[in-house]
Coordinates of C-alpha atoms in Angstrom, one line a residue:
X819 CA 10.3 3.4 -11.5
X820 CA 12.5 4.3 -8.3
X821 CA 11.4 5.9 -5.4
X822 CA 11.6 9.4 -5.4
X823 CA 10.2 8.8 -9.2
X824 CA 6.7 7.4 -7.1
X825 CA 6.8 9.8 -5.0
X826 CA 6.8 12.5 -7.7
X827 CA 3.4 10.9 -9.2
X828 CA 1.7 10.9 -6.0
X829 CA 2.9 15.2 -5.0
X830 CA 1.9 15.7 -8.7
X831 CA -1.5 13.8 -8.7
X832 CA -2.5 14.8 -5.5
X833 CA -2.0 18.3 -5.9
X834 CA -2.7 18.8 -9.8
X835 CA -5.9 16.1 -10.1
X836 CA -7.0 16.3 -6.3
X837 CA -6.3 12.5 -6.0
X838 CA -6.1 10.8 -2.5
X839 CA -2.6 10.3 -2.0
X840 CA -2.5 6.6 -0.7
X841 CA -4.8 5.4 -4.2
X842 CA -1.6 7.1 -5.9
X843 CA 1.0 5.1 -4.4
X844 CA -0.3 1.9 -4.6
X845 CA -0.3 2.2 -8.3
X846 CA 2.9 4.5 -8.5
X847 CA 4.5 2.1 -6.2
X848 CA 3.6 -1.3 -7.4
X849 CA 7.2 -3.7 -8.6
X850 CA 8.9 -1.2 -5.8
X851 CA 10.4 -3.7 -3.1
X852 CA 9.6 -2.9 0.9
X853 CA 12.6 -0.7 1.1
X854 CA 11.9 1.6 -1.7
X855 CA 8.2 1.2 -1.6
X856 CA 9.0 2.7 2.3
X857 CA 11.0 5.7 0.9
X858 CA 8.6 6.5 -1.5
X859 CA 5.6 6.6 0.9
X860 CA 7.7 8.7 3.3
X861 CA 8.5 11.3 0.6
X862 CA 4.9 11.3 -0.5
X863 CA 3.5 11.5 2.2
X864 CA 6.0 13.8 4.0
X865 CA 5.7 16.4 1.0
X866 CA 2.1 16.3 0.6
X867 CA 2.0 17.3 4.4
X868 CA 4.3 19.6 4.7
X869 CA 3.8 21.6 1.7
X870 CA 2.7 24.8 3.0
X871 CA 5.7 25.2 5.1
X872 CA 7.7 23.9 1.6
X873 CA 6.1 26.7 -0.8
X874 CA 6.8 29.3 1.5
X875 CA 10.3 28.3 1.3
X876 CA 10.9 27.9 -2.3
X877 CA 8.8 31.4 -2.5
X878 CA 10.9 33.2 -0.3
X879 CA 14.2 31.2 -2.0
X880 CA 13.4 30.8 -5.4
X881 CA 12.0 34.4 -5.7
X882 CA 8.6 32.8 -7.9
X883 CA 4.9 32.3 -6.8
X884 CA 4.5 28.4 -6.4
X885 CA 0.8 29.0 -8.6
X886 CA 3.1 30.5 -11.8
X887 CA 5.2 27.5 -12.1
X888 CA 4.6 24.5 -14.5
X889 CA 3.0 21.5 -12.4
X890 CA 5.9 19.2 -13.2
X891 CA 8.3 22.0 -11.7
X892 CA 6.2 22.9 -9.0
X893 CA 6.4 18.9 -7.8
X894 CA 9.6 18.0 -8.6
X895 CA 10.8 21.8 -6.2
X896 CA 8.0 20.2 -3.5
X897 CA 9.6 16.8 -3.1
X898 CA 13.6 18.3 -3.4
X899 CA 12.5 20.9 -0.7
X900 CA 11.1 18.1 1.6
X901 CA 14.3 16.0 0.9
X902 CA 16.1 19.0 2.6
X903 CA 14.5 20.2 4.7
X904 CA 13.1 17.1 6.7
X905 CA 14.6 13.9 5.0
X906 CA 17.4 12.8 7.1
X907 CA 20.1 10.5 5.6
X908 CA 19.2 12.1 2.3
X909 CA 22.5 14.2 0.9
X910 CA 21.5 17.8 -0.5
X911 CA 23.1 17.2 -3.6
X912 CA 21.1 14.1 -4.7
X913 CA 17.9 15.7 -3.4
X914 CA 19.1 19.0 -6.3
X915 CA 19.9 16.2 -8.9
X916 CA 17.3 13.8 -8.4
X917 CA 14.9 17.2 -8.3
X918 CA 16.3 18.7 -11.5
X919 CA 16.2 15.3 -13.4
X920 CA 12.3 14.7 -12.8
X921 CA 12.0 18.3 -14.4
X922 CA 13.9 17.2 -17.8
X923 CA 11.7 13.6 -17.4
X924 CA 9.3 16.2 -17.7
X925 CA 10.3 17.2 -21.0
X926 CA 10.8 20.6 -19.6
X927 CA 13.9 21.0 -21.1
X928 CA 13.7 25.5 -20.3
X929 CA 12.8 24.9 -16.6
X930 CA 16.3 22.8 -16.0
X931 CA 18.4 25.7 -14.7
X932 CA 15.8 27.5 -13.3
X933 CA 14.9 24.3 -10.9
X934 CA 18.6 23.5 -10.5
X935 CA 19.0 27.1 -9.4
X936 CA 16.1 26.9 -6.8
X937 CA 17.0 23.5 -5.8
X938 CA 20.7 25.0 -4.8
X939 CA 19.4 28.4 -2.9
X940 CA 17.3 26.0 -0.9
X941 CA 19.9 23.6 -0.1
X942 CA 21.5 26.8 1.3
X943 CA 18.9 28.0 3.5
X944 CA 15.6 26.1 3.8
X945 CA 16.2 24.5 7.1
X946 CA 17.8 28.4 8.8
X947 CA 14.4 29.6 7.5
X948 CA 11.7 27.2 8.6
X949 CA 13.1 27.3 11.8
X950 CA 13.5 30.8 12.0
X951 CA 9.2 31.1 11.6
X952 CA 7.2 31.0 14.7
X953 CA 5.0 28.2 15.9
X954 CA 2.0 28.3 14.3
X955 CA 0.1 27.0 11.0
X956 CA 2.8 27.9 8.7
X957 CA 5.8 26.3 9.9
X958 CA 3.9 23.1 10.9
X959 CA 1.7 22.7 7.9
X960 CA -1.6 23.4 8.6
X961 CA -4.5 25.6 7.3
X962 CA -5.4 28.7 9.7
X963 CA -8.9 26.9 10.2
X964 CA -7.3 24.0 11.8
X965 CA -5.5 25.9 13.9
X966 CA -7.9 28.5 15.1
X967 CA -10.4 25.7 15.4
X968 CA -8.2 23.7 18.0
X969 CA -7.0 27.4 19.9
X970 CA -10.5 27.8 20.3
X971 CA -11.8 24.6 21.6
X972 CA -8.5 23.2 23.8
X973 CA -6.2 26.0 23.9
X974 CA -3.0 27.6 22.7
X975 CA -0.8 24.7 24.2
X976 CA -2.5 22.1 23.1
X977 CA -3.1 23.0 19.1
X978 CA 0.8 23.5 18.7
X979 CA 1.1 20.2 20.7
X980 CA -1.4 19.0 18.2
X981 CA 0.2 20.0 15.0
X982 CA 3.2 18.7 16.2
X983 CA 2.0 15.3 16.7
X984 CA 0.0 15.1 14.0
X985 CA 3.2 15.6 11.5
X986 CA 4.9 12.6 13.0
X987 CA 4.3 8.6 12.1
X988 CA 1.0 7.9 14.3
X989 CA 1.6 4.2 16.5
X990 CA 0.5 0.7 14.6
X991 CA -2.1 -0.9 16.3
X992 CA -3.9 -3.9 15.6
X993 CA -7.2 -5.5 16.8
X994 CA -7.0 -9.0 17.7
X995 CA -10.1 -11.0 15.8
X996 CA -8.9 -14.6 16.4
X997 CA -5.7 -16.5 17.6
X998 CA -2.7 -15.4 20.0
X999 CA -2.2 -11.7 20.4
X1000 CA 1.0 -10.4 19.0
X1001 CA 2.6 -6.8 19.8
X1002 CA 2.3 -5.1 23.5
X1003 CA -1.2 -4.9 25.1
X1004 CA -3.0 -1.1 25.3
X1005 CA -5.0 0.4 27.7
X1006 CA -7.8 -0.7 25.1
X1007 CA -9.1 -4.6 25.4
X1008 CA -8.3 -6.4 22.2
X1009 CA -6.2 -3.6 21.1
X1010 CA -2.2 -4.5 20.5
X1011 CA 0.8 -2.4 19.2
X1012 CA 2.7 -3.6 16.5
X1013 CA 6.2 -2.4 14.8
X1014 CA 4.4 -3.4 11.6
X1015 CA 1.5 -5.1 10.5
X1016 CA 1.6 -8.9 10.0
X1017 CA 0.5 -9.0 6.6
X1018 CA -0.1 -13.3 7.0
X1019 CA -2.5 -12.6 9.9
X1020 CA -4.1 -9.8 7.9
X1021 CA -4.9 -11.6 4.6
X1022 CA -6.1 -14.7 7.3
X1023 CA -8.1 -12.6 9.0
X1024 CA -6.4 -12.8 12.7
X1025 CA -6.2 -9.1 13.1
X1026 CA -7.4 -5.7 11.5
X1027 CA -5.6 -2.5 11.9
X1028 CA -7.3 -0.2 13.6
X1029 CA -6.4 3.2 16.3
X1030 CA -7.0 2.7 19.6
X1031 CA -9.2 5.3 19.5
X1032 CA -11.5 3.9 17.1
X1033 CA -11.6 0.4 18.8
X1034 CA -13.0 2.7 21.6
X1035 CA -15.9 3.6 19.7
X1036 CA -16.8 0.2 19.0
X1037 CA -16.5 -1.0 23.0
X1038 CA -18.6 1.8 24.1
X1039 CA -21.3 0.7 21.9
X1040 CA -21.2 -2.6 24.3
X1041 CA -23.6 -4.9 22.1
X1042 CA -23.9 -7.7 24.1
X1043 CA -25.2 -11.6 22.3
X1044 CA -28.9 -11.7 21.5
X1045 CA -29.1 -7.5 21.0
X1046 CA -29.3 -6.0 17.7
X1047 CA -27.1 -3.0 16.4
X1048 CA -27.5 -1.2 13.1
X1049 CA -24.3 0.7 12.4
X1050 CA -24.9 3.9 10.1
X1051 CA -21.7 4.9 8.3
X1052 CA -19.9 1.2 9.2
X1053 CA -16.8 1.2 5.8
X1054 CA -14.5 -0.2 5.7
X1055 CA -16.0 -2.5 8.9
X1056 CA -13.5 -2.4 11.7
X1057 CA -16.4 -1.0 14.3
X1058 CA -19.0 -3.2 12.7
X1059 CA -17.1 -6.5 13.0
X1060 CA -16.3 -5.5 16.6
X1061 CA -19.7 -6.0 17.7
X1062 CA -21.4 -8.6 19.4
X1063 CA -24.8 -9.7 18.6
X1064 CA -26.9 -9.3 15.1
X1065 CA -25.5 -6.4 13.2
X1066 CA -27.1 -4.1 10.3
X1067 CA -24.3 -2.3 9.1
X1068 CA -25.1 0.1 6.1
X1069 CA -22.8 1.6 3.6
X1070 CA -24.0 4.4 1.1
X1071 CA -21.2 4.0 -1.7
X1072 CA -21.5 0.9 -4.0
X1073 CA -18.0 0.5 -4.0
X1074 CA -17.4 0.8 -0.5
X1075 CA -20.4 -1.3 0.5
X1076 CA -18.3 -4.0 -1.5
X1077 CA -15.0 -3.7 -0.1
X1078 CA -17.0 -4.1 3.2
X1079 CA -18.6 -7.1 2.6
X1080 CA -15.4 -8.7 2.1
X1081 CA -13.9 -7.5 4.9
X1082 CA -16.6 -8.9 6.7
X1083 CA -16.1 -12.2 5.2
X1084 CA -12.6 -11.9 5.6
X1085 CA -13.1 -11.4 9.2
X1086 CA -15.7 -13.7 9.7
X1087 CA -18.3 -11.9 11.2
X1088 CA -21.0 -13.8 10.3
X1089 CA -23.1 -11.7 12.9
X1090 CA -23.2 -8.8 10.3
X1091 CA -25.0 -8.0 7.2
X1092 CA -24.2 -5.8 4.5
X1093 CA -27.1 -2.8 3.4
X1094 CA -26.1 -0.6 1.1
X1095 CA -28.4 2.6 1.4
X1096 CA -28.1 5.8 2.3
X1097 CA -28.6 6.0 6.1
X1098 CA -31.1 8.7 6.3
X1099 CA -33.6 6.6 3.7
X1100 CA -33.6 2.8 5.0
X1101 CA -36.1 0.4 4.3
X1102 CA -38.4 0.6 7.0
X1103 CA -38.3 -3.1 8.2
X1104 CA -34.8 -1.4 9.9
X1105 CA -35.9 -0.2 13.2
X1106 CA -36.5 -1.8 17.0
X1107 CA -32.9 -1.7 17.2
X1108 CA -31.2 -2.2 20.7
X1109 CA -28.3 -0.1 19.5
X1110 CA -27.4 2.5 17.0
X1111 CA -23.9 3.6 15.9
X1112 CA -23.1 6.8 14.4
X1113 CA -20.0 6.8 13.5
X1114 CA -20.2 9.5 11.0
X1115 CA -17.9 11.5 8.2
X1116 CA -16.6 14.3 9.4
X1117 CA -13.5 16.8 9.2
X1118 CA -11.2 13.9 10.6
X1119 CA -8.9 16.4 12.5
X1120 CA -8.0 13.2 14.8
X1121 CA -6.8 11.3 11.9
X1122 CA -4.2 13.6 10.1
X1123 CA -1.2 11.7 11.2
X1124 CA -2.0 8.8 8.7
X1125 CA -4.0 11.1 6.2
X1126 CA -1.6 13.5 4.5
X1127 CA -3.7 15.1 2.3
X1128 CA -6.7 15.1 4.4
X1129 CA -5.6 18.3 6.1
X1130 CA -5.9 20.1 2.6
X1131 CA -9.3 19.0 1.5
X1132 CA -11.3 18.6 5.5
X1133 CA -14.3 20.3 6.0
X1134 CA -17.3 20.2 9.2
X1135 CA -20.0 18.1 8.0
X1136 CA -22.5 19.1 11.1
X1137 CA -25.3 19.6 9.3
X1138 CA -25.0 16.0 8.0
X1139 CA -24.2 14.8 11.5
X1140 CA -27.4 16.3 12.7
X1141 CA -29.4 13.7 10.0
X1142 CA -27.9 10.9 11.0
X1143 CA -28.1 11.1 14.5
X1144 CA -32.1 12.0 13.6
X1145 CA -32.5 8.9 11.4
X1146 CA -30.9 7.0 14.5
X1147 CA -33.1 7.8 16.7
X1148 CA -36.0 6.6 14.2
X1149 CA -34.9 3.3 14.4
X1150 CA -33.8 3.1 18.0
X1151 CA -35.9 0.9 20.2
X1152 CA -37.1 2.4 23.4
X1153 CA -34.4 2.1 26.5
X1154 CA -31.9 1.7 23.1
X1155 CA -28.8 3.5 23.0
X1156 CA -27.0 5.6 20.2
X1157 CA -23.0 5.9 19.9
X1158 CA -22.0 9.4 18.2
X1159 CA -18.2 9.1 17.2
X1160 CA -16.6 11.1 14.7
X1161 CA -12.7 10.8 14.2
X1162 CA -12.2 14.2 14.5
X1163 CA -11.7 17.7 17.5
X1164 CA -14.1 20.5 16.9
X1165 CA -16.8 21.4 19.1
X1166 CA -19.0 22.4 15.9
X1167 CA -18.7 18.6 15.1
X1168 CA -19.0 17.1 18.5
X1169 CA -20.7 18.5 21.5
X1170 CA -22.7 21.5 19.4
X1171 CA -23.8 18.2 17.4
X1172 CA -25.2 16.1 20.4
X1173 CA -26.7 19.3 21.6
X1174 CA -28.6 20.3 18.7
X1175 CA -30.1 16.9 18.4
X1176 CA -31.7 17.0 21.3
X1177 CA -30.9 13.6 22.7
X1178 CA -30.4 12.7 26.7
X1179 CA -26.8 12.1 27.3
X1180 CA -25.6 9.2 28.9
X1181 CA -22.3 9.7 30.9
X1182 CA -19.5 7.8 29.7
X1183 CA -16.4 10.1 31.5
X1184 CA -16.9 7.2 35.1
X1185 CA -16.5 4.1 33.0
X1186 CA -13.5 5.2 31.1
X1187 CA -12.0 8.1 32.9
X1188 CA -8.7 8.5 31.0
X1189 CA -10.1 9.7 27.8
X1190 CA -12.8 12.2 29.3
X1191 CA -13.4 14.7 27.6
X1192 CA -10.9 17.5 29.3
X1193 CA -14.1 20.1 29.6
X1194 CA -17.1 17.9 29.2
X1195 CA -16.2 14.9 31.4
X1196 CA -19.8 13.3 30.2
X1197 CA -18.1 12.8 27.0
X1198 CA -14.7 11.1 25.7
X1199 CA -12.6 12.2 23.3
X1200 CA -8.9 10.5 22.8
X1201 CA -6.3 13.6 22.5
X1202 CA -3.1 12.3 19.7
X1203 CA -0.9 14.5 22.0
X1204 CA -2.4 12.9 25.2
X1205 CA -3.5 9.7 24.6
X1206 CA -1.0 8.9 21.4
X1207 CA -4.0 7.3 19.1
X1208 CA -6.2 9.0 16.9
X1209 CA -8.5 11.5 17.7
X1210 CA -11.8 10.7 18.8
X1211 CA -14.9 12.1 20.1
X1212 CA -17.8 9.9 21.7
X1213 CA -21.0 9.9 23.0
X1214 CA -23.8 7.8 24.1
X1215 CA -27.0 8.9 23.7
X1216 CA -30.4 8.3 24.3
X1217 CA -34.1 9.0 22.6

């Protein structure tokens, strides 16, 4: 399998069987060697998030609804319309071949001259056109929600700056577990950027990718030796194995639960045990805790940079949020403290949340002033255009 042959499966599986587009590429991209396993994931990836912007295109060039067309068409005229309108280094006419042979791969024999034909009308005007649209949702990729969401909560400015950043490669950072640091120290303790992962110190344990911004989540929990922390929502285990002290860290999905055990154990963090349970029904011996995190599902408008097809399938989860910041406060001790982080920027999902729950609010905006919350300085929340890290919102609560 080459490259653009992954990347293909993983446009055509995310969009026609609603997979997740990284699952797709591991298996689409396994035998591929770093080079071409690197092309194929910036293809992929590249397509899956831009393809708003790329269906308008081929609509408005190939003169055909997107819907109407066969699926293997509709992929193959994604991934060519990516290729010319963002891939650089890529020339038009291999991104029309290449496009035109995964059609008659296909066994779509009839569709070879009409995707040849698109192929060539968008080699001759998809890049005039997309930057002929104005800045908004539809030339950067993004569903109106998003967009309105973000206008409404941080302003005009900053959701273009938002959607602009959050179509480009976010930064590689690594926490440091054990051993020397490697990469450039952050404005986050522990926290290093990389150029890449070391995959050795990964698969030894020594570090564990993870944003800036989430690291942040972990510190401001601040579980000190001989206190207790249950962490709610804690897959795959970066925040969990952060903390200090005996950790509970519960995981409601069999499978996930799994995978973070043995992360745990690759990490060493004997400090932390494994519950898998839903959150909001534990066994009842889990209370008198010193600290609760809440680092709950949510929309993840912070992390679209690294999620590509997140951006097509997010929803607000506040209702759920709401639950588990109740069942936290169950099993808080008194004088405890809760964390509420969510990876994403909507006030629905953040500051409506920690209202509606009724908690007192603990100020965090003195003891880490460059990532208060630009309206709500009692809160944090890491910006991607600001603070180039994930998104982040965080508070610390108490009953």
């Amino acid at each position: 399998m080459t490259a653009r042959q992954a990347a293909y499966q993983v446009v055509l599986r995310v969009f026609e069987d609603d997979a997740y587009a990284d699952r797709v590429l591991r298996s689409a991209a396994e035998g591929l060697d770093t080079r071409d396993r690197a092309l194929a994931q910036r293809l992929a990836y590249g397509t899956v998030q831009r393809v708003r912007t790329l269906d308008h295109a081929i609509e408005q060039l190939g003169r055909r609804p997107v819907r109407k067309l066969d699926p293997p068409v509709r992929a193959a005229l994604r991934l060519g319309a990516y290729q010319l309108a963002y891939a650089e280094g890529i020339p038009p006419h291999a991104a029309v071949n290449e496009s035109v042979e995964l059609v008659r791969r296909a066994r779509l024999e009839r569709a070879v001259a009409f995707t040849n034909a698109v192929m060539r009308r968008l080699a001759g005007g998809i890049r005039e056109l997309i930057d002929s649209l104005p800045d908004g949702p539809l030339k950067h990729s993004y569903p109106d929600w998003i967009a309105e969401v973000w206008t409404r909560d941080l302003g005009a400015d900053a959701a273009l700056a938002l959607m602009h950043v959050q179509n480009e490669p976010p930064e590689t950072v690594v926490r440091l577990v054990r051993g020397d640091p490697s990469g450039e120290p952050t404005d986050i303790p522990g926290a290093y950027r990389v150029d890449r992962v070391d995959e050795r110190a990964l698969a030894e344990g020594r570090v564990w990718p993870q944003s800036r911004g989430s690291q942040l989540a972990g510190l401001v929990v601040a579980a000190r030796e001989g206190e207790r922390t249950l962490d709610l929502c804690a897959a795959p285990g970066g925040k969990a194995t952060q903390l200090a002290g005996e950790v509970v860290a519960v995981e409601i999905h069999e499978g996930r639960a799994r995978e973070l055990q043995e992360n745990v154990r690759l990490l060493g963090a004997e400090n932390v045990t494994v519950v898998n349970a839903d959150a909001r029904a534990l066994p009842p011996e889990l209370t008198d805790f010193d600290h609760v995190l809440v680092d709950a599902p949510c929309s993840g408008l912070g992390v679209l940079a690294g999620r590509p097809d997140l951006r097509w399938r997010a929803q607000p989860l506040p209702e759920l949020q709401l639950e588990l910041l109740r069942a936290a406060a169950e099993r808080l001790r008194p004088g405890g403290t809760i964390v509420y982080s969510v990876c994403t920027m909507n006030a629905d999902e953040n500051e409506a949340v920690v209202e509606a729950s009724g908690l007192e609010i603990e100020p965090l905006g003195e003891e880490w002033p460059q990532f208060a919350h630009p309206r709500r300085s009692e809160f944090l929340l890491t910006l991607p255009h600001v603070h180039r890290t994930s998104g982040f919102f965080i508070a610390r609560l108490s009953a």
